[in-house]
Amino acid sequence: MTPMIRNVVLPLAALIALALTPIFVIDSYTRHLFIIAFIYAIIASNWNLSLGQCGVFNFGHLTFFGVGVYTAAILAKTVGLNPLLAIAAAGVTAPIVAFLMAAPVARLKGIYVVLVTFAFSQLVMQLVLSQSQITGGAEGMVRIPYLKIGDYSFIRDYKLGYYYLCLGLLVVSTIFLILIARSPFGKSLKAVRDAEDYAVSRGISVSRQRVLTLALSAIFTGVAGGFYAIYLRVASPEVFGFGTLTLALSMLLIGGVGTTYGPIVAALAISFATESLAGIRGFEEARYIVIAIAMILVLRLAPEGILGLFRRLTG
C-alpha cells in the first residue's frame, strides 16, 4: 500500500464515512457513543504528541482535560459566558496549566517525570475539591448551560449538532497534530525522543521543547474538556480519576504510540467495544479487564500498536 493511500485516501474516506453516519444513524444514543469516542480520540491523539512524539512520560495529561471541563463549566454557569466561548476559553487555560506542570519536569527524566506529573494531577484535583464554593467540590457542577446558536438548540436535534461540532474539533485537532509532526519543530521532538545527546549537540534545547510540547498537547485536550462539560452539562472530579486516565492511555497504547491516526482508531474501537461488552451479562465490570488484556496482548505482540501492525501487514 502506497503512503498516499495510507496517509491521505484512507483517512479521507474514514472522514467522509463519519460525516455521513448521522444520516443513517438516527438513534441519539449511538450518536452519543460516537461523540464520546471523538472526545477520547482528541485526548489520546494529543497525549501522543508529548508521549509518542517527544518521549515525555506525562501522566498528568488528563489534568488538561479536567481543567478544560471546569473552565467551561465555571465560565458558562457562574460567569454566564456563552458556552461556545467557554469551550474556546478552555483551550487557553489548559496550556497555562501545562506550563506550570512543565516547569518542574523540564529537566527530569524517566520515572521522576511520571511521579511529578501524576502528583501535579492529584494536586489540581485536590484544589478542585477544596474550592467547593466555586467548583461544587465532590458533588461537582450540574445543569451547565447548553449550546444554542440563535434559535437553534443543540439539545433538541437528537445530538446532531453536537456530533458534527465534536467531529469538527477532532478534524481540526488532527490537522494541527499533522502540521506539528511534519514541521521542523516536530522533527526536533523526534530527535529529543530518540537521541537526546545528538539533539543537544545540534543546538536543540531539550527543556524548551518539552515545555512547548506539553503546552501544545494541552490546547485541544482542554477544548475537548470544555466541550465535554457543555455537552454532558456536568463537571465532576471524576475526570481527574485513574479510570479516565487508564482508558485514554489504553487507547493510545493500543492505537500505536508515535502515530497520529492510531489513537483515533483505537478510541472509536474501544468506546464501542466497552459499550457492547456492557450489554453482555457478567461483563458490566469485567469489560475493563478485557480492555486491559487486549492492551497487554497488543504491547506484547505488536508494540507499534494496531495501526503499526496494519502498516506492516499492508507493506
CSV table of C-alpha atoms in Angstrom, one decimal, residues 2 15 17 25 65 94 97 126 135 188 191 240 254 259 267 273 276 306 315:
chain,number,residue,atom,x,y,z
A,2,THR,CA,1.5,3.3,-1.0
A,15,LEU,CA,-13.8,11.2,7.5
A,17,ALA,CA,-18.0,7.9,6.3
A,25,VAL,CA,-27.9,6.5,12.3
A,65,PHE,CA,-8.8,17.8,30.2
A,94,ALA,CA,-5.2,24.3,29.8
A,97,VAL,CA,-1.6,24.9,33.5
A,126,GLN,CA,-7.5,18.4,45.5
A,135,THR,CA,-16.3,24.1,41.7
A,188,SER,CA,13.2,18.2,16.6
A,191,ALA,CA,15.4,13.9,17.8
A,240,PHE,CA,-9.2,13.5,37.1
A,254,ILE,CA,-3.4,0.0,21.6
A,259,THR,CA,1.2,7.6,15.2
A,267,ALA,CA,-10.7,5.4,20.6
A,273,ALA,CA,-16.3,-2.4,22.4
A,276,SER,CA,-21.0,-3.8,23.6
A,306,ILE,CA,-2.8,-1.8,15.7
A,315,GLY,CA,3.6,-3.1,3.3
